[in-house]
GROMACS .gro file of N, CA and C in nm:
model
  429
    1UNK      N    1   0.084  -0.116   0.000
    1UNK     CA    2   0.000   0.000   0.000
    1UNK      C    3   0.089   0.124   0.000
    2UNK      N    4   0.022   0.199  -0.064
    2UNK     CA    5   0.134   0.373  -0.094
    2UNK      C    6   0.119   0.432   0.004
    3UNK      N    7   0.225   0.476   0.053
    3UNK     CA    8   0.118   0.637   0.133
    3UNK      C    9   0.100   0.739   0.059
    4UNK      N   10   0.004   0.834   0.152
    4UNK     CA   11  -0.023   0.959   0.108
    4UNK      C   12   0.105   1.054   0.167
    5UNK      N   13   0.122   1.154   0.070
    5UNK     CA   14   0.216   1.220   0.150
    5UNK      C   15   0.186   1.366   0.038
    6UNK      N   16   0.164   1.501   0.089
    6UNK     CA   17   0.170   1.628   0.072
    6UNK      C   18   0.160   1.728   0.101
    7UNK      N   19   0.243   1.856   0.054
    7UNK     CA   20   0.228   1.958   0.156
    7UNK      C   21   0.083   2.032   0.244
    8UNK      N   22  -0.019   1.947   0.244
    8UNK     CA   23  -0.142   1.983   0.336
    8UNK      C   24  -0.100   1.972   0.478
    9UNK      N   25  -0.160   2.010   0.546
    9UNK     CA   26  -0.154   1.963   0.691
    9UNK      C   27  -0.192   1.828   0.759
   10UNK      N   28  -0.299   1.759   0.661
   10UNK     CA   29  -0.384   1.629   0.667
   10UNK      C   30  -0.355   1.578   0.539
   11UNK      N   31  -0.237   1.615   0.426
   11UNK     CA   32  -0.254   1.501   0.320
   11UNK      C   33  -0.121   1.429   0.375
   12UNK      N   34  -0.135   1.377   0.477
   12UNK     CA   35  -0.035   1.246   0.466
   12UNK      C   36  -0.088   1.123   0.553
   13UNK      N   37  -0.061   1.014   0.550
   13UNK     CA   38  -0.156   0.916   0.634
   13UNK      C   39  -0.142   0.931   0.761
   14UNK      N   40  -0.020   0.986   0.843
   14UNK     CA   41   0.008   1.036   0.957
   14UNK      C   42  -0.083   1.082   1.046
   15UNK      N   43  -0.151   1.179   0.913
   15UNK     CA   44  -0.239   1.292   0.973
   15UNK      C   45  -0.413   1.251   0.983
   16UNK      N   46  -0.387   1.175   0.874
   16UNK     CA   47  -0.545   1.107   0.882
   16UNK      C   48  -0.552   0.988   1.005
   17UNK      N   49  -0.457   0.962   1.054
   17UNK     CA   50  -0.472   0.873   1.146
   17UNK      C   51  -0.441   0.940   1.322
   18UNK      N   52  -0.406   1.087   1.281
   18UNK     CA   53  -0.459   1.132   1.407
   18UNK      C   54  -0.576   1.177   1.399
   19UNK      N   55  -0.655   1.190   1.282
   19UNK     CA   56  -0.763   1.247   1.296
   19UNK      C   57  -0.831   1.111   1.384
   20UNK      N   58  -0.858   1.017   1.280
   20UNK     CA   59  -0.919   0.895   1.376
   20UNK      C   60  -0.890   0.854   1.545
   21UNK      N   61  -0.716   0.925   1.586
   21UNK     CA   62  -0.709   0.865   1.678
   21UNK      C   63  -0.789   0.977   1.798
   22UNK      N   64  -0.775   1.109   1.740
   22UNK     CA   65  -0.859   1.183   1.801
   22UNK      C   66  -1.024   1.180   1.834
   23UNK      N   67  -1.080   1.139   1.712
   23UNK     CA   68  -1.203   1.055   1.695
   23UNK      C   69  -1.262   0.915   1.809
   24UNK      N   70  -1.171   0.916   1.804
   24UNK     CA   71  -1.192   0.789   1.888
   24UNK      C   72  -1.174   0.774   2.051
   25UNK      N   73  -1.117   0.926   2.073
   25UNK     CA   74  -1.090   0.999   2.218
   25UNK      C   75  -1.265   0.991   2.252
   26UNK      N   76  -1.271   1.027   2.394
   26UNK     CA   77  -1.395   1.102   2.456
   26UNK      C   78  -1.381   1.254   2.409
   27UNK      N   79  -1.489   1.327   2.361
   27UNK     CA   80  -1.473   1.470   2.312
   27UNK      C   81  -1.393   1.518   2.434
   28UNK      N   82  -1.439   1.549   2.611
   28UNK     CA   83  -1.316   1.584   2.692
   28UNK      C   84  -1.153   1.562   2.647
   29UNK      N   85  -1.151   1.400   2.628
   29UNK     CA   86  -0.988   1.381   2.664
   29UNK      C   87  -0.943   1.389   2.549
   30UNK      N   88  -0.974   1.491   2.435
   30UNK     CA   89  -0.926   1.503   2.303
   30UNK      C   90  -0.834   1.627   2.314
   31UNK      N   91  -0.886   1.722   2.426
   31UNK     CA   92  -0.749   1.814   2.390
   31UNK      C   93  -0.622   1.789   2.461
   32UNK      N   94  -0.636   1.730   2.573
   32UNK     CA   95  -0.505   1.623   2.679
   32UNK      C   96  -0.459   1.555   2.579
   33UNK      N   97  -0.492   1.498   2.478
   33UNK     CA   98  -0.469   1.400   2.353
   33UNK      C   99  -0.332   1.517   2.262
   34UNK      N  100  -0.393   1.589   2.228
   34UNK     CA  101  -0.375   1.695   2.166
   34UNK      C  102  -0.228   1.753   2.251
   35UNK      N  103  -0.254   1.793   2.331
   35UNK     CA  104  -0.158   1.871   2.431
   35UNK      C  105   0.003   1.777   2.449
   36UNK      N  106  -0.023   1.662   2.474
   36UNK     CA  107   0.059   1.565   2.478
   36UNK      C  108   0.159   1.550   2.320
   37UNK      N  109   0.101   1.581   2.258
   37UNK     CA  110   0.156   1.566   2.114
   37UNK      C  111   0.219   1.691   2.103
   38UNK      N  112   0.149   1.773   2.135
   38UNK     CA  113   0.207   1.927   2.108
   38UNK      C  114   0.350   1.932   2.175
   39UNK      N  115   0.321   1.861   2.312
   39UNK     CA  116   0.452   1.885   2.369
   39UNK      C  117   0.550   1.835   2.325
   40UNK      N  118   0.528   1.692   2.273
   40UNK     CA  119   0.624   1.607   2.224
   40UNK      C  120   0.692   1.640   2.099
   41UNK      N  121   0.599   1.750   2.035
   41UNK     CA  122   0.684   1.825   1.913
   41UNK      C  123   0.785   1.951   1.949
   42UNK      N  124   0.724   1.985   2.034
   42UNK     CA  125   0.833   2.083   2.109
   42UNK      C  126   1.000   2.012   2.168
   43UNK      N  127   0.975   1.889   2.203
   43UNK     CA  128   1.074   1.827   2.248
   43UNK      C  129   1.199   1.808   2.121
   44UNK      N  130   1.085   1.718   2.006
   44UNK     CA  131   1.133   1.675   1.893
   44UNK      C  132   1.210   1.821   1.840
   45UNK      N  133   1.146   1.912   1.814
   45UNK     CA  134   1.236   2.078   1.765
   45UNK      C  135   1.306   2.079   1.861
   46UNK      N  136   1.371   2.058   1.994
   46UNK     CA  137   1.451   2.075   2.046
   46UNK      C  138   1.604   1.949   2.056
   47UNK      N  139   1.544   1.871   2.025
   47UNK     CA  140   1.661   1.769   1.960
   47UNK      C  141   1.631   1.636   2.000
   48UNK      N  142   1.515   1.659   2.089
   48UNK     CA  143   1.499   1.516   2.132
   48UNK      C  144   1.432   1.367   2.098
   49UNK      N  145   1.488   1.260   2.119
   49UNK     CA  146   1.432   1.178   2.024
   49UNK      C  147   1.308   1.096   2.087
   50UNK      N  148   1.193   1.148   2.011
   50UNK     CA  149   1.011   1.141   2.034
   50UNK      C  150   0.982   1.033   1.915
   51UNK      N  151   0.872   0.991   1.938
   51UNK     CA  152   0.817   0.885   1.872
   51UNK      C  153   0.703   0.946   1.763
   52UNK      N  154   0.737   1.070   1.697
   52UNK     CA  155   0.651   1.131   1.579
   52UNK      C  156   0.751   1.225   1.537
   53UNK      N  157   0.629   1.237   1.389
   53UNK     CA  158   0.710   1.313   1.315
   53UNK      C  159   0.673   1.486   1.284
   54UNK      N  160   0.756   1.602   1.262
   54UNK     CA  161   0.698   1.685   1.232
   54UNK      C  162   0.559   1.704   1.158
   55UNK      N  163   0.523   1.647   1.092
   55UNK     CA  164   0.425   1.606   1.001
   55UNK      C  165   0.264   1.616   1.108
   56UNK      N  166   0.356   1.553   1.186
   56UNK     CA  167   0.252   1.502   1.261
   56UNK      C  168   0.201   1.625   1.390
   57UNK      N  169   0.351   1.663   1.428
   57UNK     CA  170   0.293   1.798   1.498
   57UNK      C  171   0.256   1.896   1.438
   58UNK      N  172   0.286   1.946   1.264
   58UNK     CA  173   0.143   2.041   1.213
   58UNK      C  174   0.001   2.009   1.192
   59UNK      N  175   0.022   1.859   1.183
   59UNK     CA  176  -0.144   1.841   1.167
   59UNK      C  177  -0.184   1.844   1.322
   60UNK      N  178  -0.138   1.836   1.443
   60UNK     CA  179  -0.199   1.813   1.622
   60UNK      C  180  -0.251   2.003   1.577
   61UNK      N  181  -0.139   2.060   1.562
   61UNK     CA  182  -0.178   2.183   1.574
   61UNK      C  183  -0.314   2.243   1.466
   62UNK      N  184  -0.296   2.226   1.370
   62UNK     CA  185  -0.395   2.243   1.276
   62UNK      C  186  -0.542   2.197   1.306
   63UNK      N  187  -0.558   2.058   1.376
   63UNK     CA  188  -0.648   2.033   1.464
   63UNK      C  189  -0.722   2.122   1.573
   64UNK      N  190  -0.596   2.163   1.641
   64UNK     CA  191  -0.663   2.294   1.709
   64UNK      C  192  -0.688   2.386   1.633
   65UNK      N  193  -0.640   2.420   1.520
   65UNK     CA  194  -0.691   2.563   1.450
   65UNK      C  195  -0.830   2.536   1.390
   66UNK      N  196  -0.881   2.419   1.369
   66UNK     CA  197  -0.952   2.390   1.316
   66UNK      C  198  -1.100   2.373   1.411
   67UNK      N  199  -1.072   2.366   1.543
   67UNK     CA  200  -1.148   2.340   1.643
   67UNK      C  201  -1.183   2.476   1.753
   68UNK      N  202  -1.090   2.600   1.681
   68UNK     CA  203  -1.122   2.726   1.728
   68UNK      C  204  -1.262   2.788   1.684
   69UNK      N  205  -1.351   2.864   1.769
   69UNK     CA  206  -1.485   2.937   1.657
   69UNK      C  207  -1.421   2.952   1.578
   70UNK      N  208  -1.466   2.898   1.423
   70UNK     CA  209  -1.471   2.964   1.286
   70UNK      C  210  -1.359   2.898   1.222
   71UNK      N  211  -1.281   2.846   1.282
   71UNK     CA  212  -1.174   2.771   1.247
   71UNK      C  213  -1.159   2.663   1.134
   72UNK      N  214  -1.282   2.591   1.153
   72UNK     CA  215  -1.315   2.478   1.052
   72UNK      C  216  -1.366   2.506   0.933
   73UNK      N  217  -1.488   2.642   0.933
   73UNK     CA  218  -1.495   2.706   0.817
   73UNK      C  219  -1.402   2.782   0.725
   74UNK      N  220  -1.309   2.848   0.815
   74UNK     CA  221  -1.130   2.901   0.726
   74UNK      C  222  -1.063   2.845   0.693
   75UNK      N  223  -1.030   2.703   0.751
   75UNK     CA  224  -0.960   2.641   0.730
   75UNK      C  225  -0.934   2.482   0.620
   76UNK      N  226  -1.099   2.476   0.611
   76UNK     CA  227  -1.165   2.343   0.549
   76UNK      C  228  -1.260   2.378   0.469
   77UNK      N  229  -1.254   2.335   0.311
   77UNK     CA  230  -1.330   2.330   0.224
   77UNK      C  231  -1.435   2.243   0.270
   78UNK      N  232  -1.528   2.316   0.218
   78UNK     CA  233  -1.698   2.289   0.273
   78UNK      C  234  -1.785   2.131   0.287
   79UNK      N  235  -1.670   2.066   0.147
   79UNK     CA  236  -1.729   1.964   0.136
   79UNK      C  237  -1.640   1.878   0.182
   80UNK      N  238  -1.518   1.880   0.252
   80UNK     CA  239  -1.434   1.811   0.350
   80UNK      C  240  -1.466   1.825   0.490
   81UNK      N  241  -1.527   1.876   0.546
   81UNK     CA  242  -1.593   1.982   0.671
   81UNK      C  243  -1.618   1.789   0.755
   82UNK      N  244  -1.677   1.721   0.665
   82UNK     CA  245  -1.769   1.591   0.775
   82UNK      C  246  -1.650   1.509   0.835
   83UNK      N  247  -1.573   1.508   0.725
   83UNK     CA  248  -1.425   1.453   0.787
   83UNK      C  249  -1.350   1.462   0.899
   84UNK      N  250  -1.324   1.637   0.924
   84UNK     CA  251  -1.315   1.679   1.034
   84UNK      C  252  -1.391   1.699   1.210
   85UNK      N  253  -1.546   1.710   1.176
   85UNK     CA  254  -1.599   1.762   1.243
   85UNK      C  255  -1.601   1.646   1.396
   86UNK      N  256  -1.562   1.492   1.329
   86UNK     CA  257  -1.573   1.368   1.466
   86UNK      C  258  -1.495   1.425   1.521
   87UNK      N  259  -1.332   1.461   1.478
   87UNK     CA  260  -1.205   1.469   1.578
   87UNK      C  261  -1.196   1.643   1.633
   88UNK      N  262  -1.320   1.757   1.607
   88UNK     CA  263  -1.228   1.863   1.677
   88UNK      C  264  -1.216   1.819   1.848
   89UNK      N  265  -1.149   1.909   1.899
   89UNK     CA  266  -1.142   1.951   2.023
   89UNK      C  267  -1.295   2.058   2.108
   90UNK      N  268  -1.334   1.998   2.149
   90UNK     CA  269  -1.447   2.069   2.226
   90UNK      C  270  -1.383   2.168   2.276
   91UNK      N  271  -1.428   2.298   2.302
   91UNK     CA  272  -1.373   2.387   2.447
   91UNK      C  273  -1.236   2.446   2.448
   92UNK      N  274  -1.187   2.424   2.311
   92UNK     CA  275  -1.032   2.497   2.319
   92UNK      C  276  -1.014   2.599   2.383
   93UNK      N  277  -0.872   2.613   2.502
   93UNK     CA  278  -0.864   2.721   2.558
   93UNK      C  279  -0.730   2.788   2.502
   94UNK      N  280  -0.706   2.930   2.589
   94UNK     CA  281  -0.617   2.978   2.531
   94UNK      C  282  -0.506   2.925   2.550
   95UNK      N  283  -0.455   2.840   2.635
   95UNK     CA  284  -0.340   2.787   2.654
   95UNK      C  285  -0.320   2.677   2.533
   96UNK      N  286  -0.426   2.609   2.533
   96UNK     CA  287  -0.407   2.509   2.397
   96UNK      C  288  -0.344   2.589   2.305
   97UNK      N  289  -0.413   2.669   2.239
   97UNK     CA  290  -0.381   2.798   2.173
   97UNK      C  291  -0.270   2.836   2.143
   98UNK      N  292  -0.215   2.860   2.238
   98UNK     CA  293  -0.064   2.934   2.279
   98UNK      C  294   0.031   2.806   2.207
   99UNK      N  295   0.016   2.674   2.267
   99UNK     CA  296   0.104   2.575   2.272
   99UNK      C  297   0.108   2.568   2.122
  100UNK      N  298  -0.074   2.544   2.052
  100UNK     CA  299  -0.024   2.488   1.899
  100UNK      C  300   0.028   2.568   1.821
  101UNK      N  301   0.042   2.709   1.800
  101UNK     CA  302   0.076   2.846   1.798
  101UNK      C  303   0.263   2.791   1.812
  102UNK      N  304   0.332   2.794   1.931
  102UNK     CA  305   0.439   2.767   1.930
  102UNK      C  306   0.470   2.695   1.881
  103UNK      N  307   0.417   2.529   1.882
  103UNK     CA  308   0.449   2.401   1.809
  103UNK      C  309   0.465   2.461   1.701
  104UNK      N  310   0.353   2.471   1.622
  104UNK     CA  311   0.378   2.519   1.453
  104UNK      C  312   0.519   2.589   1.432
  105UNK      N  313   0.531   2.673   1.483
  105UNK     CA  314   0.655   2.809   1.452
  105UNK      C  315   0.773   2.730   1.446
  106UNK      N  316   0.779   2.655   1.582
  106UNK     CA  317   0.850   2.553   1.604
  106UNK      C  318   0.899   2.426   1.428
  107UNK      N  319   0.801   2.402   1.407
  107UNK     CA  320   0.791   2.286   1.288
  107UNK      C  321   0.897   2.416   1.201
  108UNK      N  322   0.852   2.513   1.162
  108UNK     CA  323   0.895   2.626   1.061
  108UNK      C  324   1.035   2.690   1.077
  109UNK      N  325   1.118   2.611   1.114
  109UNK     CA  326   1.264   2.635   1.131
  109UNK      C  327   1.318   2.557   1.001
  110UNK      N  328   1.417   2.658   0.983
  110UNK     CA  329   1.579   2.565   0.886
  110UNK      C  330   1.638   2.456   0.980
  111UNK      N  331   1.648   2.354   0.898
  111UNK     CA  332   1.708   2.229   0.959
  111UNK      C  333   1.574   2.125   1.013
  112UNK      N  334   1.431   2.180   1.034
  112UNK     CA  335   1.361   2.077   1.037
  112UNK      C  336   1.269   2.031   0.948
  113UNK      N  337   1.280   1.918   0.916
  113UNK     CA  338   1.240   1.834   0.819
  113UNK      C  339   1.107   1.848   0.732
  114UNK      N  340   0.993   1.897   0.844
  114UNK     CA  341   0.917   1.959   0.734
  114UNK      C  342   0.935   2.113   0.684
  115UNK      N  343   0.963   2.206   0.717
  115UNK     CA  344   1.008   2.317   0.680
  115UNK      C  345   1.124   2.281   0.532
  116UNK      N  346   1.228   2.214   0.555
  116UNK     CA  347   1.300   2.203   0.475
  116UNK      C  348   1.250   2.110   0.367
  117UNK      N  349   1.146   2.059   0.379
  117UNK     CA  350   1.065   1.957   0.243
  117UNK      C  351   1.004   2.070   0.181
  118UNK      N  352   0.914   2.115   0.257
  118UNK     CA  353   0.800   2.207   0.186
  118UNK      C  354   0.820   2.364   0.162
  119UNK      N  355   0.918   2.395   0.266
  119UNK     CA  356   0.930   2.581   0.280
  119UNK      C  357   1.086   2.651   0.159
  120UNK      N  358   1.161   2.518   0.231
  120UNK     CA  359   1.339   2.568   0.171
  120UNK      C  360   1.381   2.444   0.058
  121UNK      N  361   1.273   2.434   0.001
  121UNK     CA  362   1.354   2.332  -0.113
  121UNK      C  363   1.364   2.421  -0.268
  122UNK      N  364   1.411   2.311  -0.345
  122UNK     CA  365   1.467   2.381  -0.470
  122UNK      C  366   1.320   2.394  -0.550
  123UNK      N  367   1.207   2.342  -0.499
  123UNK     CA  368   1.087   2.356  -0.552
  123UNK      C  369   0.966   2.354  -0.430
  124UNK      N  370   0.975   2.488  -0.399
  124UNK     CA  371   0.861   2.489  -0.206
  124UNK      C  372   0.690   2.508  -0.286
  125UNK      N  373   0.634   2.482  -0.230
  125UNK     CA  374   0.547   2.428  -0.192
  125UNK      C  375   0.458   2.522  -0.161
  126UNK      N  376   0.385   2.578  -0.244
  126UNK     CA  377   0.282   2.744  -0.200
  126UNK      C  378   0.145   2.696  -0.127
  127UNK      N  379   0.114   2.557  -0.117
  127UNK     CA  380  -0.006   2.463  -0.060
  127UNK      C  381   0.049   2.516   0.088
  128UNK      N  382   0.152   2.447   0.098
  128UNK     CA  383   0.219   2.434   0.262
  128UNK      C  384   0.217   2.555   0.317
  129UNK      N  385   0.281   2.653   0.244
  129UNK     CA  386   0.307   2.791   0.330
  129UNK      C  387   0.198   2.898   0.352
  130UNK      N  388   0.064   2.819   0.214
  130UNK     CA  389  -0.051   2.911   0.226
  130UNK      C  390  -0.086   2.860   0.374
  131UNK      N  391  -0.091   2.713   0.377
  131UNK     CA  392  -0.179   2.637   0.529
  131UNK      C  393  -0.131   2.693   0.602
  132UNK      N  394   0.015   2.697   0.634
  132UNK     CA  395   0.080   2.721   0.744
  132UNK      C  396  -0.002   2.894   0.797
  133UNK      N  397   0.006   2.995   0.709
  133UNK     CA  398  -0.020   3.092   0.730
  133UNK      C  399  -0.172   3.132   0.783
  134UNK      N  400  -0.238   3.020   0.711
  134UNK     CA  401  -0.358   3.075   0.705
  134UNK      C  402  -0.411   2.965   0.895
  135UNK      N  403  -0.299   2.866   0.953
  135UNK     CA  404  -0.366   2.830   1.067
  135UNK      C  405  -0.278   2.912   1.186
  136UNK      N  406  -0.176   2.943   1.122
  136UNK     CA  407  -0.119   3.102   1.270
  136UNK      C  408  -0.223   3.217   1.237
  137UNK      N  409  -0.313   3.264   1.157
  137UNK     CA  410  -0.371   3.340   1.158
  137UNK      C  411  -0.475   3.332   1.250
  138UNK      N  412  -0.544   3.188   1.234
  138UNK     CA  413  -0.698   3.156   1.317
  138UNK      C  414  -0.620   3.156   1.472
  139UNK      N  415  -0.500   3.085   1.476
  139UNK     CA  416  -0.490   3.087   1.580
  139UNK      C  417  -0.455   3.211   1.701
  140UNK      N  418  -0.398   3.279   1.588
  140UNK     CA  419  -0.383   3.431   1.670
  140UNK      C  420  -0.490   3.492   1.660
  141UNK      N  421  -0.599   3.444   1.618
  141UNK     CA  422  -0.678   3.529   1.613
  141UNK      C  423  -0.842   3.471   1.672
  142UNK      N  424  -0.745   3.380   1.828
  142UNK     CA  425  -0.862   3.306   1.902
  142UNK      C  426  -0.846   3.428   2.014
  143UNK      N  427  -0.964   3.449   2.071
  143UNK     CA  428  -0.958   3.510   2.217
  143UNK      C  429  -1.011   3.471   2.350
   0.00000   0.00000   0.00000
């Protein structure tokens, strides 16, 4: 079997399988779900060796952007919307916020692996850097 793999936030199988694994949380223990990953990408940008991949901490975060008011409508074409709607996060607070906010920025460095696939290659990726932009926007722009 192939994988999926592209500069979306959710086109890689990585990402579709946190959607499910989020899905499959209690709506409560989906942002503890969430939070845990976030951190573990923070670790991973800091050098440490975690059991995921960048990939995987833009889509945790994108999840939250997607689970902010209005988030799912900015962020998700209309007729992809049912896909998303099992795994958001109920109740996002601002601290969630804050964290997926850093995670992301975090992913968006020289030297890490998705940044340097999609942002700094000899052919980048205007899918990736539109997403990227357009989920620090929702997210800065939770209150």
């Amino acid at each position: 079997m192939l994988g999926t793999w592209n500069p979306g936030p959710f086109g890689n199988d990585s990402a579709a399988d946190l959607l499910d694994l989020a899905a499959s949380e209690e709506p409560g223990a989906r942002a503890e779900f969430i939070r845990e990953m976030l951190d573990e990408g923070l670790r991973l940008a800091a050098g440490e060796s975690v059991d995921l991949f960048p990939e995987d901490v833009v889509a945790a975060a994108n999840l939250v952007a997607i689970s902010v008011p209005g988030g799912l409508e900015r962020l998700v074409e209309e007729q992809e919307t049912g896909r998303f709607i099992k795994s958001m996060i109920p109740g996002v607070d601002q601290t969630l916020v804050a964290l997926a906010l850093k995670s992301l920025f975090a992913m968006a460095v020289p030297g890490n692996d998705w940044y340097d696939t999609w942002f700094d290659s000899d052919d980048p990726e205007p899918e990736a850097v539109d997403a990227f932009r357009a989920a620090v926007e929702v997210l800065q722009g939770f209150h």
